[in-house]
Short mmCIF file of C-alpha atoms and ligand atoms in Angstrom, two decimals:
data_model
loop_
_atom_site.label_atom_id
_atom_site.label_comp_id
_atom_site.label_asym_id
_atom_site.label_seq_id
_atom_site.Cartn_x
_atom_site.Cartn_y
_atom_site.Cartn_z
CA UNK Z 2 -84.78 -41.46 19.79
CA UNK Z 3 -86.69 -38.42 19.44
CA UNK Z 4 -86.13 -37.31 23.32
CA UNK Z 5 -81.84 -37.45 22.48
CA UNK Z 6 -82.10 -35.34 19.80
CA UNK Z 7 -81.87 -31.97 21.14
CA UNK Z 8 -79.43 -33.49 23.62
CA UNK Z 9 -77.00 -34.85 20.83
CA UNK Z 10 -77.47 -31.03 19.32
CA UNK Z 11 -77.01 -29.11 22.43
CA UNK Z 12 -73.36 -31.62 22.74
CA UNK Z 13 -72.47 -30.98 19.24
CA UNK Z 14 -72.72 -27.09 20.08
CA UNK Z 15 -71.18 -27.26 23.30
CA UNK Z 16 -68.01 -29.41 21.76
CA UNK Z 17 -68.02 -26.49 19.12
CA UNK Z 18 -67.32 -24.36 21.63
CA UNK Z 19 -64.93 -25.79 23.51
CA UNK Z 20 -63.01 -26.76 20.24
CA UNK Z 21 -62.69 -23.45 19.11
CA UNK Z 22 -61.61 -22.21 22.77
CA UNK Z 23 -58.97 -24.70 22.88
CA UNK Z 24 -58.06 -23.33 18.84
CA UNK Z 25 -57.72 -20.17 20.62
CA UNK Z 26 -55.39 -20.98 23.10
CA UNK Z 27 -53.24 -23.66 21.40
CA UNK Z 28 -52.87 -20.38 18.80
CA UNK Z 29 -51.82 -22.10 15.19
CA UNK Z 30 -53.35 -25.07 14.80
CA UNK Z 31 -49.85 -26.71 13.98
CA UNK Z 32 -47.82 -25.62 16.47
CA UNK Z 33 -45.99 -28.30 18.58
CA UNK Z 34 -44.88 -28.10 22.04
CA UNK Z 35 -41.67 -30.35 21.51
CA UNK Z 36 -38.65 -30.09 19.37
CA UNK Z 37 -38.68 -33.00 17.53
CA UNK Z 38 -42.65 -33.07 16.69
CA UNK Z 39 -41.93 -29.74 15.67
CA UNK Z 40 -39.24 -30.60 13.73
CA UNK Z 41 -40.85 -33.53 12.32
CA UNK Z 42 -43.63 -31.52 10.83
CA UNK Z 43 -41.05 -29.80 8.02
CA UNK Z 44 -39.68 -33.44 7.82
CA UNK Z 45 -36.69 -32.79 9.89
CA UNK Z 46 -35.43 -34.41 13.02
CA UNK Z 47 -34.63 -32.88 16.46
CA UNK Z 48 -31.84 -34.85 18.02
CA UNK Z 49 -29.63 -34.63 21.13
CA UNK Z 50 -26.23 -36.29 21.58
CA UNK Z 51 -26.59 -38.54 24.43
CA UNK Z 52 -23.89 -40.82 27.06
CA UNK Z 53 -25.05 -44.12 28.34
CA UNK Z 54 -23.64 -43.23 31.39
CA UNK Z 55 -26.91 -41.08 32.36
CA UNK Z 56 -29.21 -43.16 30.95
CA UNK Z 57 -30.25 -43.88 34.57
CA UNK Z 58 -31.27 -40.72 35.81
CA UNK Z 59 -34.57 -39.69 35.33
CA UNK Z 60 -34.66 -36.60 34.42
CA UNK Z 61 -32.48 -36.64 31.70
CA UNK Z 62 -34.19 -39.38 30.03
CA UNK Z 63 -37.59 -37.99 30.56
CA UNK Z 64 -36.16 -34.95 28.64
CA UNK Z 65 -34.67 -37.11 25.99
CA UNK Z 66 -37.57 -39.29 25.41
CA UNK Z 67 -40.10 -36.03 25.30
CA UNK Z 68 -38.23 -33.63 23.08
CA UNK Z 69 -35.63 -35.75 20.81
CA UNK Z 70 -36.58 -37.86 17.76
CA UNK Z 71 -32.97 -38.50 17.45
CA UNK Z 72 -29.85 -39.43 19.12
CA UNK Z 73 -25.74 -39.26 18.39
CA UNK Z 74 -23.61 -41.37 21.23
CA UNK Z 75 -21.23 -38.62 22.73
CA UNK Z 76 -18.51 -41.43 23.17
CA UNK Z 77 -19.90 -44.79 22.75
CA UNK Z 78 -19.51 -45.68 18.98
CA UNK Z 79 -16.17 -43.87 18.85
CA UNK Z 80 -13.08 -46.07 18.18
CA UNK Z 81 -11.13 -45.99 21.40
CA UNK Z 82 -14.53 -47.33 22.66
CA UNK Z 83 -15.71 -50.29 20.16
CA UNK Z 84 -12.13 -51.58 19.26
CA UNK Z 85 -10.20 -51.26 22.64
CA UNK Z 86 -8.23 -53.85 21.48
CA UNK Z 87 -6.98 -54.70 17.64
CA UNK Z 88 -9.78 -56.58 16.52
CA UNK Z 89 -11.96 -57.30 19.88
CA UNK Z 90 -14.92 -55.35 19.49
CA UNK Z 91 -17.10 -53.87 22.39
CA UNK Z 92 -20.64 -52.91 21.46
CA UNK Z 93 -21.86 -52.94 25.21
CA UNK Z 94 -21.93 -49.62 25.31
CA UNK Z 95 -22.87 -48.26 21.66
CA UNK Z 96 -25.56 -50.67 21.55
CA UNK Z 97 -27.20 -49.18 24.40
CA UNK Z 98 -27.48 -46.08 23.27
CA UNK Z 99 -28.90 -47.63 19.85
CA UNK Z 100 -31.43 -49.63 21.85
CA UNK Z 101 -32.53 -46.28 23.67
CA UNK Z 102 -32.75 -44.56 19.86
CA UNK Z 103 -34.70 -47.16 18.45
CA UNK Z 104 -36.98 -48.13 21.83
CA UNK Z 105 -38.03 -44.15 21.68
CA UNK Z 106 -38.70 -44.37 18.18
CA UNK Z 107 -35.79 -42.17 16.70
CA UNK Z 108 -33.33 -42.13 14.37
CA UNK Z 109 -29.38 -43.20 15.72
CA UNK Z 110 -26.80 -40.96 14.18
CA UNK Z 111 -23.26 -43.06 14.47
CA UNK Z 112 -20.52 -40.71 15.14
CA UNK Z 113 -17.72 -41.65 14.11
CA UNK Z 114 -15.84 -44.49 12.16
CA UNK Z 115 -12.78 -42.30 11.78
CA UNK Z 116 -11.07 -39.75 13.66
CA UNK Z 117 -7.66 -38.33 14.93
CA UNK Z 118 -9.15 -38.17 18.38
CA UNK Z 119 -9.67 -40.85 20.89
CA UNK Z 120 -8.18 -43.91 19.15
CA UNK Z 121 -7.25 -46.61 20.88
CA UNK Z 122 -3.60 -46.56 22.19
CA UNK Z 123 -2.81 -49.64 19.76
CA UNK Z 124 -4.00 -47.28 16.62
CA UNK Z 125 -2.00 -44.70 17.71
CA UNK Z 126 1.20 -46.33 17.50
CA UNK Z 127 0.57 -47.70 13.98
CA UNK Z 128 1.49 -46.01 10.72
CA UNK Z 129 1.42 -46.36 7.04
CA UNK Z 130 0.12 -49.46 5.81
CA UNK Z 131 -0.79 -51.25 8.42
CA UNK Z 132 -3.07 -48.21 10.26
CA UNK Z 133 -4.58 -47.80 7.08
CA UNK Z 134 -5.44 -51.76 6.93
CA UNK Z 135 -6.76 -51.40 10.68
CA UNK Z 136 -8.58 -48.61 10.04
CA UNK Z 137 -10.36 -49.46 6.69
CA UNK Z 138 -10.82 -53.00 8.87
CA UNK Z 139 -12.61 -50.88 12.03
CA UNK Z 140 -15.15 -48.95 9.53
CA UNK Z 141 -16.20 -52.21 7.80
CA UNK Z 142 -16.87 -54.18 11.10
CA UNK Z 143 -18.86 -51.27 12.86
CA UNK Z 144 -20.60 -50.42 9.98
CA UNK Z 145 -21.57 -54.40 9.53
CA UNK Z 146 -22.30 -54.24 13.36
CA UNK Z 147 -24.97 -51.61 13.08
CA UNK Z 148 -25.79 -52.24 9.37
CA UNK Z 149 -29.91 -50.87 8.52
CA UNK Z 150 -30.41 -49.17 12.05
CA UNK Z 151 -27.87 -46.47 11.49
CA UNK Z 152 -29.85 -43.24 9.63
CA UNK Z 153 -26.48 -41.40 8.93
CA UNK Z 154 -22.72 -41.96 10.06
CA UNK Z 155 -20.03 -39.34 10.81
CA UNK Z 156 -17.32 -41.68 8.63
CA UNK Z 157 -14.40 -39.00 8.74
CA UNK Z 158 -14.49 -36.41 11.69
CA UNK Z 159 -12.51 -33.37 11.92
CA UNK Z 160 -9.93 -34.09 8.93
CA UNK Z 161 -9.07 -30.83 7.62
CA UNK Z 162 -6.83 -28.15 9.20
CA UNK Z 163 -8.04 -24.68 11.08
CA UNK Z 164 -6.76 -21.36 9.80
CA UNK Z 165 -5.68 -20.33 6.55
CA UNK Z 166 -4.51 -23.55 4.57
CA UNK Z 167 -7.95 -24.95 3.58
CA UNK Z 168 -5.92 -28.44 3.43
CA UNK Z 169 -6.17 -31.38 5.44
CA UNK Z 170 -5.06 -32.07 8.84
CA UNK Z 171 -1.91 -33.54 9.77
CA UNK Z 172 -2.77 -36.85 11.46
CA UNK Z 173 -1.42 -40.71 11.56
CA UNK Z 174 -4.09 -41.18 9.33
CA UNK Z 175 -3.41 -38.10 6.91
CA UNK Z 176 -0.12 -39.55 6.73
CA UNK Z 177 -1.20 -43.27 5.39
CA UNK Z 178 -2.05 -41.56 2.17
CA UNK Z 179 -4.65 -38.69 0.76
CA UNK Z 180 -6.74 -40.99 -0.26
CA UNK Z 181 -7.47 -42.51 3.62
CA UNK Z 182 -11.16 -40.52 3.25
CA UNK Z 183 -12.96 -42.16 0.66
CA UNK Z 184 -10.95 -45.56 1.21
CA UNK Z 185 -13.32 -45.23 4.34
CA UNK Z 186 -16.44 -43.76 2.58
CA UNK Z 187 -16.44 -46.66 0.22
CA UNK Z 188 -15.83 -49.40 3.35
CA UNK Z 189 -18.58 -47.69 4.98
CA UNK Z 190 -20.70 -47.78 2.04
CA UNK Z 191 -20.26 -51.89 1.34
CA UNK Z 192 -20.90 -52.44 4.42
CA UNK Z 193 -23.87 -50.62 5.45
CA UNK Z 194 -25.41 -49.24 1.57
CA UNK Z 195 -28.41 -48.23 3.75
CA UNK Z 196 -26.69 -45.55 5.94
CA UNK Z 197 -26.12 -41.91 4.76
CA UNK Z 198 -22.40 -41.30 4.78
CA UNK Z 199 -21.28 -37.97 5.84
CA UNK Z 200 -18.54 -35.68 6.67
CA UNK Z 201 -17.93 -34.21 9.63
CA UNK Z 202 -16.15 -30.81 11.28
CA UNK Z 203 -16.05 -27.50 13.01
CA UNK Z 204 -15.39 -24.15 12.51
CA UNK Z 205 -17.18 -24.76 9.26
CA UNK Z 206 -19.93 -22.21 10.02
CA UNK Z 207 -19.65 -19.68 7.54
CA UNK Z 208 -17.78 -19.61 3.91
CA UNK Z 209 -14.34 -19.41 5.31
CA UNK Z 210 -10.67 -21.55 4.16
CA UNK Z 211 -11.50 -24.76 6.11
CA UNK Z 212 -15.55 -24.62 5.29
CA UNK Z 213 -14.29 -24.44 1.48
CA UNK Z 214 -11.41 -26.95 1.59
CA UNK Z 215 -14.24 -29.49 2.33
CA UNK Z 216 -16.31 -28.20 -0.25
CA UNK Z 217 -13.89 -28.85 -2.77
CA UNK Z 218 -13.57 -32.24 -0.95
CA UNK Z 219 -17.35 -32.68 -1.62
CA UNK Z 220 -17.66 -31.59 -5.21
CA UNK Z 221 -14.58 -34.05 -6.32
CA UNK Z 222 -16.23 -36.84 -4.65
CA UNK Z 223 -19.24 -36.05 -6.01
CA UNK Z 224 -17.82 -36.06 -9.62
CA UNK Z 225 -15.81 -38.81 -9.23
CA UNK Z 226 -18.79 -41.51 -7.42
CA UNK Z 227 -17.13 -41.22 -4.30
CA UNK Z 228 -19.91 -42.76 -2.03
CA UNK Z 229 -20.67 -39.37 0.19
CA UNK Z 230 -24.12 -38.17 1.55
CA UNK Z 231 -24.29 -35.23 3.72
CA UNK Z 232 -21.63 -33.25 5.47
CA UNK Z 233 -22.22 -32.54 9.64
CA UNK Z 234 -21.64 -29.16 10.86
CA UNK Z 235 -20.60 -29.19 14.32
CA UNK Z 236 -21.60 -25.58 15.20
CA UNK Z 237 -19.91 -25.33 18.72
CA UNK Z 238 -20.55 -21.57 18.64
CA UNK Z 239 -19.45 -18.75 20.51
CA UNK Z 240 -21.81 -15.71 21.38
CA UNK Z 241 -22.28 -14.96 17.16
CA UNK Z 242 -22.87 -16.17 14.21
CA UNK Z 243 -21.42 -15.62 10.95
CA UNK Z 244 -24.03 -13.55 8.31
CA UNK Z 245 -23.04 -16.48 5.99
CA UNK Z 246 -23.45 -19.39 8.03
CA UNK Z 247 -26.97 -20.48 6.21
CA UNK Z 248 -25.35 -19.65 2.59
CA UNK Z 249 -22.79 -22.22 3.39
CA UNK Z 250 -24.81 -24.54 4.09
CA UNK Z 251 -26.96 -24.04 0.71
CA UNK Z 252 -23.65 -24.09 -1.01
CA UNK Z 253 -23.29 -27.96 0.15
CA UNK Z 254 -26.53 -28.08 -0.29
CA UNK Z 255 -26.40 -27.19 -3.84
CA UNK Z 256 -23.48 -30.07 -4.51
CA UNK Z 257 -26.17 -32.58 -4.19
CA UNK Z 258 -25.18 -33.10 -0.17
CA UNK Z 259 -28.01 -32.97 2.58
CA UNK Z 260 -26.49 -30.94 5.35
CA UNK Z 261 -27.16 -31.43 9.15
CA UNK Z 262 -26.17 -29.42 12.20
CA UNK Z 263 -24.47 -32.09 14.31
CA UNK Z 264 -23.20 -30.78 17.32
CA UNK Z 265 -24.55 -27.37 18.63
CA UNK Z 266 -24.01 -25.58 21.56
CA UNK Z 267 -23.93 -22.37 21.81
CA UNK Z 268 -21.73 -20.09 24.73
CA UNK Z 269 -24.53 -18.51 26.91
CA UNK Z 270 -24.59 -14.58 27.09
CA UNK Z 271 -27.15 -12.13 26.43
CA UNK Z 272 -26.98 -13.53 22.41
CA UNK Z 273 -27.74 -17.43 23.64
CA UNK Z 274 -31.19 -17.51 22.71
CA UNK Z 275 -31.33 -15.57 19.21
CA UNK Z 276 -27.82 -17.25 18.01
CA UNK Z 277 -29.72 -20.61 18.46
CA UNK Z 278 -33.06 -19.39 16.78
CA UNK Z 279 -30.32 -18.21 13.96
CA UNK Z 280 -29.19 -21.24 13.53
CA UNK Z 281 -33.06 -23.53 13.65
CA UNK Z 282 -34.17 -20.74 10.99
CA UNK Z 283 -31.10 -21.38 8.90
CA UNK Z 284 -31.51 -24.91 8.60
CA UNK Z 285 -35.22 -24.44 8.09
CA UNK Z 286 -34.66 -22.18 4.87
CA UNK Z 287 -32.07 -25.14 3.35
CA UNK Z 288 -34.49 -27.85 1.84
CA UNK Z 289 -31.74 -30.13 2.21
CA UNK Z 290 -30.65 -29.20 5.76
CA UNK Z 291 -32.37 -32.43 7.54
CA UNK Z 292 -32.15 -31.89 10.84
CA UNK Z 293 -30.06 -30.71 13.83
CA UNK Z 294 -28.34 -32.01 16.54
CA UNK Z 295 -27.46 -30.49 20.18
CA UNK Z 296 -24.33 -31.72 21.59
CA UNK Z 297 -26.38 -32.89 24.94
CA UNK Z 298 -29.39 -31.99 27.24
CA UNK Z 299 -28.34 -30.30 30.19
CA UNK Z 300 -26.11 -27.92 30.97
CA UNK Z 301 -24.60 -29.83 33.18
CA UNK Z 302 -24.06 -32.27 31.12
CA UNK Z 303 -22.17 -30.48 28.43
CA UNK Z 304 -18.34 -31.10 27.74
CA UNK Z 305 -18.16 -27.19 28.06
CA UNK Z 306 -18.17 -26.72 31.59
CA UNK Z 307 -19.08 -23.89 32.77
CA UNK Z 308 -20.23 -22.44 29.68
CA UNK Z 309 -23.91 -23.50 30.06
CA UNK Z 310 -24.10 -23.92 26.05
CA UNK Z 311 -27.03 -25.80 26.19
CA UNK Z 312 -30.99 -25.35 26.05
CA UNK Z 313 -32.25 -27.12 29.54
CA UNK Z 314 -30.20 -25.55 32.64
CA UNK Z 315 -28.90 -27.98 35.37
CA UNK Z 316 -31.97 -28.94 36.87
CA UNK Z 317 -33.33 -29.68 33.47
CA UNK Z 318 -35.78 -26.88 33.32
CA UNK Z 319 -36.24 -25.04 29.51
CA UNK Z 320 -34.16 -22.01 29.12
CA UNK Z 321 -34.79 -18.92 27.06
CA UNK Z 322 -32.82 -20.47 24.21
CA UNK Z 323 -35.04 -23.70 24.12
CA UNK Z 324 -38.57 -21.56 23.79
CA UNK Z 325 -36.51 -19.79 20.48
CA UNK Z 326 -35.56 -22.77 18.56
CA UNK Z 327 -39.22 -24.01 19.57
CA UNK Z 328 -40.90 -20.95 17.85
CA UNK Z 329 -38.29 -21.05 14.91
CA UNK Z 330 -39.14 -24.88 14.46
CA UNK Z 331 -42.94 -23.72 14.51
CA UNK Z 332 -42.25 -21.30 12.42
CA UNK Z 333 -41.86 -23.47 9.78
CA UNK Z 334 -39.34 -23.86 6.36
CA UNK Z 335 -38.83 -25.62 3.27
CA UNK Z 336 -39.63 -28.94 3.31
CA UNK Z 337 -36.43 -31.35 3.03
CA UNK Z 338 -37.00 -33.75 -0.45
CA UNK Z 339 -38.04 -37.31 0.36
CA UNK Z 340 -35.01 -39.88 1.01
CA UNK Z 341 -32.97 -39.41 -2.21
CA UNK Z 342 -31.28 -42.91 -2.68
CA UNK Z 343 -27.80 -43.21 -1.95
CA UNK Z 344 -25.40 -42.02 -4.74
CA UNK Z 345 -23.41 -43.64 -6.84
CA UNK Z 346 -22.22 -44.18 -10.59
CA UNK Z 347 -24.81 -46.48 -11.58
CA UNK Z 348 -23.55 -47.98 -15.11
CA UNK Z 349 -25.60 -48.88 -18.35
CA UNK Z 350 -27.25 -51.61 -18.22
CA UNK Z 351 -26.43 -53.98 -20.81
CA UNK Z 352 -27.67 -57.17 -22.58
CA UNK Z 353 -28.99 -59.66 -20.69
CA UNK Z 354 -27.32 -61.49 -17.65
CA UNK Z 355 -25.69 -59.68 -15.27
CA UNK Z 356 -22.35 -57.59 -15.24
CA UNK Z 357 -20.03 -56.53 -12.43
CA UNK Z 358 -17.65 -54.00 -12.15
CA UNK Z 359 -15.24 -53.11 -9.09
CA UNK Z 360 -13.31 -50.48 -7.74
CA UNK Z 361 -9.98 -51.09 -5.24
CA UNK Z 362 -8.73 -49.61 -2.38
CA UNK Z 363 -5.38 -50.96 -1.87
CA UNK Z 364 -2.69 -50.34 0.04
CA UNK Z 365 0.86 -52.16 0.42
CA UNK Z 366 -0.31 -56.29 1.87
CA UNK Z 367 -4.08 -55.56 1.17
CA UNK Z 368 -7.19 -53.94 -0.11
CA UNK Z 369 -11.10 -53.40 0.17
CA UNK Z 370 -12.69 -54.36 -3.41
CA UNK Z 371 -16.23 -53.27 -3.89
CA UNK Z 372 -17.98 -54.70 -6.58
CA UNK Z 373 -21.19 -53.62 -8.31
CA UNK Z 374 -23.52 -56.01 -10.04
CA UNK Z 375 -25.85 -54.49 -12.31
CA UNK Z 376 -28.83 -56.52 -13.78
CA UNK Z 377 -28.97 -56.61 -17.98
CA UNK Z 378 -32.51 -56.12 -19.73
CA UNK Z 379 -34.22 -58.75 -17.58
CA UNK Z 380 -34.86 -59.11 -13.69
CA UNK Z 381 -32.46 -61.81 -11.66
CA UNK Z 382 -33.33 -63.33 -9.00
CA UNK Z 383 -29.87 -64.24 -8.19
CA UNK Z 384 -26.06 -63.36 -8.87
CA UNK Z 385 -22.88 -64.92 -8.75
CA UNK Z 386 -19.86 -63.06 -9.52
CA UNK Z 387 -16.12 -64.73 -10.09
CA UNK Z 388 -12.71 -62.59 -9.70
CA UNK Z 389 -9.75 -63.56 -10.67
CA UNK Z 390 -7.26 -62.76 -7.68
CA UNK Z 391 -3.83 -62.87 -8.80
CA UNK Z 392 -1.65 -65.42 -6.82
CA UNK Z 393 -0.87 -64.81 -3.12
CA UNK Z 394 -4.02 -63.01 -2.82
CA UNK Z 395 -6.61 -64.57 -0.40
CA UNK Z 396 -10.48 -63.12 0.92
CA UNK Z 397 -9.77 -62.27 4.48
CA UNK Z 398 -13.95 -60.62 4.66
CA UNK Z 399 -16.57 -60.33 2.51
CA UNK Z 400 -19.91 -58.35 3.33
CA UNK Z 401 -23.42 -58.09 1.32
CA UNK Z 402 -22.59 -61.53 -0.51
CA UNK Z 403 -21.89 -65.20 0.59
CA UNK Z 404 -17.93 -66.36 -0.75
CA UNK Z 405 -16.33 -69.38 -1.74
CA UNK Z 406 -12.82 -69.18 -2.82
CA UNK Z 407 -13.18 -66.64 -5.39
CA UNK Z 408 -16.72 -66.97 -6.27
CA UNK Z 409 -19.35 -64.66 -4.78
CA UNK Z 410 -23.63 -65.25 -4.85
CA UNK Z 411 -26.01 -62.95 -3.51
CA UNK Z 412 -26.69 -62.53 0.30
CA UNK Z 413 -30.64 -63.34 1.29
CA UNK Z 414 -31.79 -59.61 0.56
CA UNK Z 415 -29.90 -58.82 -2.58
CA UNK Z 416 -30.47 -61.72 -5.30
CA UNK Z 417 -33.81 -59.69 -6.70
CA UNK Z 418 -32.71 -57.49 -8.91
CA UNK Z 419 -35.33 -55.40 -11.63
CA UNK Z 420 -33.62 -54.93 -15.08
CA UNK Z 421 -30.80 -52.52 -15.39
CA UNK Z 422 -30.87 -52.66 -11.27
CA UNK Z 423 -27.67 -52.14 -9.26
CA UNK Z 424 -26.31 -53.65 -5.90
CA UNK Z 425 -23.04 -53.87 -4.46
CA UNK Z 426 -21.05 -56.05 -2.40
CA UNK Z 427 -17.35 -56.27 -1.11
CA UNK Z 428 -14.42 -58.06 0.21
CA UNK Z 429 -11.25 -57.12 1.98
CA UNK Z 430 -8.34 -59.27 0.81
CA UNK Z 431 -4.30 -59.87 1.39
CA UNK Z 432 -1.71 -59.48 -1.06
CA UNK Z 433 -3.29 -57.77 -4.24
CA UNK Z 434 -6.44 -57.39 -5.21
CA UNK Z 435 -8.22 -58.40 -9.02
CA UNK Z 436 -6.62 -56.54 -11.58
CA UNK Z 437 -9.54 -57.86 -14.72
CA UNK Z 438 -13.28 -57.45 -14.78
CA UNK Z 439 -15.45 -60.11 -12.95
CA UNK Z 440 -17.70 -61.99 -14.35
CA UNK Z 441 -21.16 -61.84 -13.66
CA UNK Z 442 -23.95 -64.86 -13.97
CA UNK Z 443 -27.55 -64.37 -13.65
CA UNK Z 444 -28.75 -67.37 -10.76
C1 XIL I 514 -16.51 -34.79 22.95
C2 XIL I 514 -17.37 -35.39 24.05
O1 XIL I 514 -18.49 -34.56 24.23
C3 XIL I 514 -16.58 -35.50 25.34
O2 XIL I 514 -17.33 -36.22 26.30
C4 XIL I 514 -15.26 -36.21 25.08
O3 XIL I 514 -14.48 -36.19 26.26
C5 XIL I 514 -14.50 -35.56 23.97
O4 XIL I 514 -15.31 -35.51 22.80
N1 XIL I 514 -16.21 -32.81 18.27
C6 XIL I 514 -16.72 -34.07 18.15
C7 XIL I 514 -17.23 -34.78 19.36
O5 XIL I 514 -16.86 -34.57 17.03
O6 XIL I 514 -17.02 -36.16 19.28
C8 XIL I 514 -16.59 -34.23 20.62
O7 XIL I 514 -17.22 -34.85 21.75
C9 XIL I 514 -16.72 -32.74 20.66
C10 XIL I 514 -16.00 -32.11 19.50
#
């Protein structure tokens, strides 16, 4: 024993040593050498939109796997690609990208439920009523598909207008009503309650017309229980960025939104670098900002050819703009606020039992009802809810509960409910939907 002693000594000095060597080099102790540990240490993510297509070669997944703690599918989850046909529904792809998220160990951004862009041909040629039945229809079933592995969905993409007008886009969906955005919102929120539900667009980087047309969107939502979460700002920048661009964002921010950066990429030029570092320290200074997104890894394998918008070059080695977001990230910011649940109008709770309330979104043959059951001054351990559907009207779907004719109970994960405790659950129908109150029956 007494022969190791100055041994075990002389180690403990000599691991001193080295320790404080390595302290040396390494510089600040918590400085990461990959985007998304670096992000992760302000409690943001780092992702990187990504196509199954290239999931085979090497290099870009070596890439993904090191750097990203989160992915967006460039195509796959998009509706010309999971409904190709009205109501056949292809996961092959979407699911792979999923499986890649999850197998890596990062979140899966779904983009997007709705869109005027690549629909399928079939959508395209609908209209009025029946588009908006489809379309309410697609949300619901790809938001059941990926229900509880999906950390935030782009619901509504691009659906207000560029220049002046700070109004919506015209678009076959547009034209089935104003309303078409949170008809989906609410869809999206029955059927997956766990997802954050956010907006989507461009040319949103800055306080402009179109940046505050969607923040008036926002703020009515907001005050009206709209089901909304966070609103995605594309950022597919040119060689500036607007002085404003992080005020906007606090301005969502401040509406009780997170924000993300969903799509950057960034035109290369002499400015590549420090308009990308501009944009990682923005995001960093908005506690709510909760992570960004670049729209791919590889220049090459950008959908802006030729402009080499992205932060690994073709042979996947870093550029100059992937070492500045790095030391922004390291840099540090305000930390984002722990999950806040999802919103929504949560009412009193009253005596005991159970009540239920529901809100409709109808259109001409049909409608999506989602009903919240809120627990009285004792715990349940089950529900069942009745509506009275008016005659002609028939459940076509129902999601978060089990149905029988026009009776509702719980699903598995649901029943337990702590006094004055909320859940919801929906149904789409035919014909028109309950026009009284359910009832509600603890058990
Ligand atoms: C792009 C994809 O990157 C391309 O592969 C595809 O051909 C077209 O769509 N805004 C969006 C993204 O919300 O879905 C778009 O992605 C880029 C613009």
């Amino acid at each position: 024993m007494n022969g190791n002693a100055p041994r075990t000594v002389l180690g403990a000095l000599l691991a001193g040593a080295v320790a404080a060597a390595v302290g040396m080099l390494a510089g600040p102790a918590d400085a990461a050498t990959t985007l998304g540990a670096s992000a992760a240490q302000t409690g943001r993510y780092f992702g990187a939109a990504i196509a199954a297509g290239r999931l085979g070669d090497a290099t870009y997944t070596r890439i993904l796997s090191t750097e990203f703690n989160s992915v967006t599918p460039e195509n796959e989850m998009k509706w010309d690609a999971t409904e190709p046909s009205q109501g056949r529904f292809t996961y092959t792809n979407g699911d792979r990208i999923l499986n890649q998220g999850l197998a890596q160990g990062a979140k899966v951004r779904g983009h997007a439920l709705l869109w005027h862009q690549q629909q399928p041909s079939w959508a395209q040629s609908l209209s009025g009523s029946a588009l908006r039945s489809a379309a309410i229809n697609h949300v619901t079933q790809v938001a059941t598909h990926y229900r509880g592995q999906i950390y935030a969905w782009d619901v509504v993409n691009e659906a207000f207008a560029d220049g002046g007008s700070g109004g919506r886009r015209d678009s076959n969906l547009q034209r089935t009503g104003n309303d078409w955005i949170e008809a989906a919102f609410r869809a999206a929120r029955a059927a997956d309650p766990a997802a954050k539900l956010c907006y989507n667009d461009y040319n949103t980087d800055g306080i402009n017309a179109k940046s505050t047309g969607i923040y008036t969107m926002v703020r009515d939502f907001k005050s009206r229980g709209v089901p909304i979460d966070c609103v995605g700002f594309q950022s597919h920048l040119g060689t500036s960025i607007s002085g404003d661009y992080q005020a906007n964002l606090q301005r969502f921010a401040d509406l009780g939104v997170d924000v993300q950066i969903t799509e950057l990429d960034v035109a290369q030029g002499g400015n590549q670098a420090n308009v990308y570092a501009a944009v990682t320290r923005a995001c960093l200074a908005v506690s709510r900002c909760t992570g960004i997104t670049v729209w791919g890894i590889r220049d090459s394998d950008s959908w802006r050819t030729g402009e080499n918008p992205l932060l690994f070059d073709n042979s996947g080695t870093k550029k100059a703009a992937y070492t500045s977001v790095l030391n922004a990230l390291n840099a540090g910011g305000s930390t984002p606020p722990s999950d806040p649940p999802p919103s929504s109008t949560t009412p009193p709770p009253s005596g005991a039992g159970c009540t239920a309330t529901v809100s409709l979104n109808s259109w001409t043959g049909g409608y999506v009802a989602t009903v919240r059951v809120t627990a009285g001054s004792s715990a349940l351990t089950g529900w069942t809810v009745t509506v009275a559907l008016p005659s002609g009207s028939a459940v076509t779907s129902t999601w978060s509960a089990t149905n029988s004719g026009n009776t509702f109970r719980n699903a598995d994960y649901n029943g337990q409910l702590a006094a004055g405790a909320s859940t919801e659950f929906g149904f789409q129908g035919t014909g028109t939907g309950p026009a009284a109150a359910p009832t509600c029956q603890a058990g």
